[in-house]
Every structure is written in C-alpha cells, then in structure tokens.
Coordinates of N, CA and C in Angstrom, one line a residue:
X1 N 0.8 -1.2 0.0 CA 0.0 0.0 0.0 C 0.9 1.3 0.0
X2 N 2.3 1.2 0.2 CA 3.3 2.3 0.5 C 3.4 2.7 -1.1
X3 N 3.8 1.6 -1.2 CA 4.5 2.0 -2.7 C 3.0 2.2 -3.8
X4 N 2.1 1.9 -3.4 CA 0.8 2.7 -4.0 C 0.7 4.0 -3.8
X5 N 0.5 4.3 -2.6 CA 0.5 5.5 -1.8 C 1.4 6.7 -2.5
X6 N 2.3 6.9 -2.8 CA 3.9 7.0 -3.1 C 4.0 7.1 -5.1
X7 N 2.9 6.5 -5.5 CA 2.9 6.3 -6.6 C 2.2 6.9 -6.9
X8 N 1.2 7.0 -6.4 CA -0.3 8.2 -6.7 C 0.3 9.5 -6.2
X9 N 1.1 9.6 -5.3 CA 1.3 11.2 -5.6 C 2.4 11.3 -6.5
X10 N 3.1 10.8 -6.8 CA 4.0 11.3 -7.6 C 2.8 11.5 -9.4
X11 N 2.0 10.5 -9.5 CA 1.2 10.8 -10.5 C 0.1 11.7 -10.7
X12 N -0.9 12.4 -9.1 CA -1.0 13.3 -9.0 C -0.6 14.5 -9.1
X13 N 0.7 14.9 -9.1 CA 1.7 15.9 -8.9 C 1.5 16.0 -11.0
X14 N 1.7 14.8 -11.5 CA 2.2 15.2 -12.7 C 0.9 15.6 -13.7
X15 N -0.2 14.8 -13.2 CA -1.6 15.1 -13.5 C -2.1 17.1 -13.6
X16 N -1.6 17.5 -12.0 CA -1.8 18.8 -11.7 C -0.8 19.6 -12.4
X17 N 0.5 19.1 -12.8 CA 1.0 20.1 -13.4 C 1.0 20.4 -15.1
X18 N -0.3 19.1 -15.8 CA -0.5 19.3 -17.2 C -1.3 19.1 -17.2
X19 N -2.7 20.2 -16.1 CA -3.9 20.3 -15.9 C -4.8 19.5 -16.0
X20 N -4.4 18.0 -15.6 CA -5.3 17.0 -16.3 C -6.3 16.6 -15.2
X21 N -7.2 15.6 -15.7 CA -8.2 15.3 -14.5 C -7.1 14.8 -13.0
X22 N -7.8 14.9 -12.0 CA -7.0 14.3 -10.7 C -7.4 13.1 -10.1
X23 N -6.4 12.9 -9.3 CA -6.9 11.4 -8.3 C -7.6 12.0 -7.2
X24 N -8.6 11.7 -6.8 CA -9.7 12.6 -5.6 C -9.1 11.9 -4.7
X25 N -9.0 13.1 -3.3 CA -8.6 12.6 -1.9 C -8.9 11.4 -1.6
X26 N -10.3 11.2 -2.0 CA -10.9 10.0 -1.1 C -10.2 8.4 -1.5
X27 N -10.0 8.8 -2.8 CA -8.3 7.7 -3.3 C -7.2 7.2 -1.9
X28 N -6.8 9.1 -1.6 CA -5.5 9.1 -0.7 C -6.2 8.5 0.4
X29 N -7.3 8.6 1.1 CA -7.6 8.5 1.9 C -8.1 7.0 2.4
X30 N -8.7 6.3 0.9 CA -9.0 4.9 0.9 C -7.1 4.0 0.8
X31 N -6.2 5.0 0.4 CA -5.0 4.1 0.4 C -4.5 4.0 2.0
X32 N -4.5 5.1 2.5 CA -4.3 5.5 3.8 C -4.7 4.8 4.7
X33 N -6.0 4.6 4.7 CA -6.8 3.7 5.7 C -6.5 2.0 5.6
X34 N -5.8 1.6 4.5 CA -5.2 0.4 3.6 C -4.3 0.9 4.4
X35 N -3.5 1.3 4.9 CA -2.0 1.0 5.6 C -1.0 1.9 4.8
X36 N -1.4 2.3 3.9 CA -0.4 3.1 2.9 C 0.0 4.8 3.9
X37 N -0.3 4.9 4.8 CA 0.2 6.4 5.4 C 2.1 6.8 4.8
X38 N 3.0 6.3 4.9 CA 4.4 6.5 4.9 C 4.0 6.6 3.4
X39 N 3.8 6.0 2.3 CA 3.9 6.3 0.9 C 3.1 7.5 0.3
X40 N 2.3 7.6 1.0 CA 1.7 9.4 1.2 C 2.0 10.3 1.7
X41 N 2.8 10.4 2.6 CA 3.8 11.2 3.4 C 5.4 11.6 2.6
X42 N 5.5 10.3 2.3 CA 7.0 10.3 1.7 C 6.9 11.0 0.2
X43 N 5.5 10.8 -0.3 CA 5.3 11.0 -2.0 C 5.4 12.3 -2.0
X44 N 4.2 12.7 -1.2 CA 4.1 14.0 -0.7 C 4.6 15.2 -0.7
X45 N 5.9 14.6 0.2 CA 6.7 15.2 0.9 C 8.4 15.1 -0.2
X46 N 8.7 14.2 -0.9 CA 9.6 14.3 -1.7 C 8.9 14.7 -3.2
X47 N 7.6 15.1 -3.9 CA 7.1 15.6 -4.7 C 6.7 16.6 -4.6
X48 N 7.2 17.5 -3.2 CA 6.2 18.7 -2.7 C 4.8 18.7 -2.8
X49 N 3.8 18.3 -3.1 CA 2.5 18.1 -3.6 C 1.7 17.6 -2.3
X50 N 1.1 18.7 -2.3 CA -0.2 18.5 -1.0 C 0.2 19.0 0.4
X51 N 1.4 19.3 0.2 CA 2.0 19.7 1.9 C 1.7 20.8 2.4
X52 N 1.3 22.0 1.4 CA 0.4 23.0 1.9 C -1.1 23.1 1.8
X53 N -1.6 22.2 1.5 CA -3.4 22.0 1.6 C -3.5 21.0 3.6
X54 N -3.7 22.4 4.3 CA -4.2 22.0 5.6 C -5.4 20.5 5.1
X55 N -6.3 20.9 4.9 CA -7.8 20.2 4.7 C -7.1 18.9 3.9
X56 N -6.5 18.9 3.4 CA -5.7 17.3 2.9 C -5.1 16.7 4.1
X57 N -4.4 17.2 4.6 CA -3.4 16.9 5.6 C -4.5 16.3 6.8
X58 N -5.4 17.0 7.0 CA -6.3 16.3 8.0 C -7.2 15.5 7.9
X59 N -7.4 15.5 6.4 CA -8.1 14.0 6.1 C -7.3 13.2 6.5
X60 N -6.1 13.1 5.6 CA -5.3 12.0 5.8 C -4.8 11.4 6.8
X61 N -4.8 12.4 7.6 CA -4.2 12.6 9.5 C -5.7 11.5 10.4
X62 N -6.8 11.6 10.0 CA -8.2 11.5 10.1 C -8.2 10.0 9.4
X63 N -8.0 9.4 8.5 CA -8.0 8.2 7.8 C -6.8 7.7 8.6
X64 N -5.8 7.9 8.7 CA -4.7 7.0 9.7 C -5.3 7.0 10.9
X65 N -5.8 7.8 11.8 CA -6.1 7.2 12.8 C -7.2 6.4 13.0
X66 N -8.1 6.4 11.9 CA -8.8 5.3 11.9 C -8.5 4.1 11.3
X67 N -7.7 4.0 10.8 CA -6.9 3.0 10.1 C -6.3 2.3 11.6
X68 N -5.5 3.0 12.4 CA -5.1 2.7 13.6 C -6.1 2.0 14.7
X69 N -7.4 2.5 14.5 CA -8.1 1.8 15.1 C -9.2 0.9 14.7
X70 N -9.0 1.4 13.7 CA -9.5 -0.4 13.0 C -8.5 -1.9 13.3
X71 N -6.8 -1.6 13.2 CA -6.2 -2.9 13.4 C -6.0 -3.2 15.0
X72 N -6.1 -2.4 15.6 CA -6.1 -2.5 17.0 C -7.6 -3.0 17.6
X73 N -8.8 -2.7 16.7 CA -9.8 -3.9 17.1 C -9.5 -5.3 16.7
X74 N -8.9 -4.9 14.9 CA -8.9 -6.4 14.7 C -8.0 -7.4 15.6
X75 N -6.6 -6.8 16.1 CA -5.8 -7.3 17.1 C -6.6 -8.1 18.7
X76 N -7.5 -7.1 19.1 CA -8.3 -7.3 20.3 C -9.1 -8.6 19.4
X77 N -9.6 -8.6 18.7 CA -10.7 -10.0 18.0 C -9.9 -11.2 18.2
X78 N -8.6 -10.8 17.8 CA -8.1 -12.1 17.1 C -7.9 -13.0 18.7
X79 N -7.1 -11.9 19.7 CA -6.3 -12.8 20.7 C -8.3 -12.9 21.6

C-alpha cells in the first residue's frame, strides 16, 4: 500500500501540473486507511505536492487514525 500511496502522488503531482483530471482525496484517503500512510507522506513530501493544503493533511491525518483503530480492534478479536 506504501509503494501505491507514493505512486499516486507522484502521478497526481504530474496530473496537476498538465492540468489534467486528478486522483480525488478519497483515493489518498482509501490508500491511507489500507496502511499506505508513509507512501503518502514520503510521495508528498519528496514531490512537494499536498503539503500545503491543511484540509488534505487532516483527512489523511483523520483516515490513519482510523486506520489505527480499525487494526487494534482487529488485534483485540483475534487474541
């Protein structure tokens, strides 16, 4: 999910910069919640792309921690 994560922004970045249609948040946010947080962080952040849209940043901030507590139920189920 990292190296998806990571791949979509670098493809979003190149989408925005030859005005073309985009990948909608709820993508980043469905990769995110998949475990992909570091490949959207790192894409992000080594593509500059998205790192000044607060309202991005807290979806995604918002999808990891539920991501986080979705496996921490699933962890409580299993044992």
């Amino acid at each position: 999910m990292n190296i998806l994560g990571f791949y979509l922004m670098k493809r979003d970045k190149s989408r925005a910069l030859k005005h073309q249609p985009r990948i909608s948040e709820v993508t980043f946010m469905f990769v995110t919640l998949l475990g992909g947080i570091v490949g959207i962080v790192v894409g992000g952040s080594m593509f500059r792309h998205k790192t000044k849209k607060r309202s991005f940043q807290f979806k995604i901030g918002i999808a990891f921690l539920a991501s986080l507590a979705l496996y921490v139920n699933i962890l409580n189920i299993i044992k």
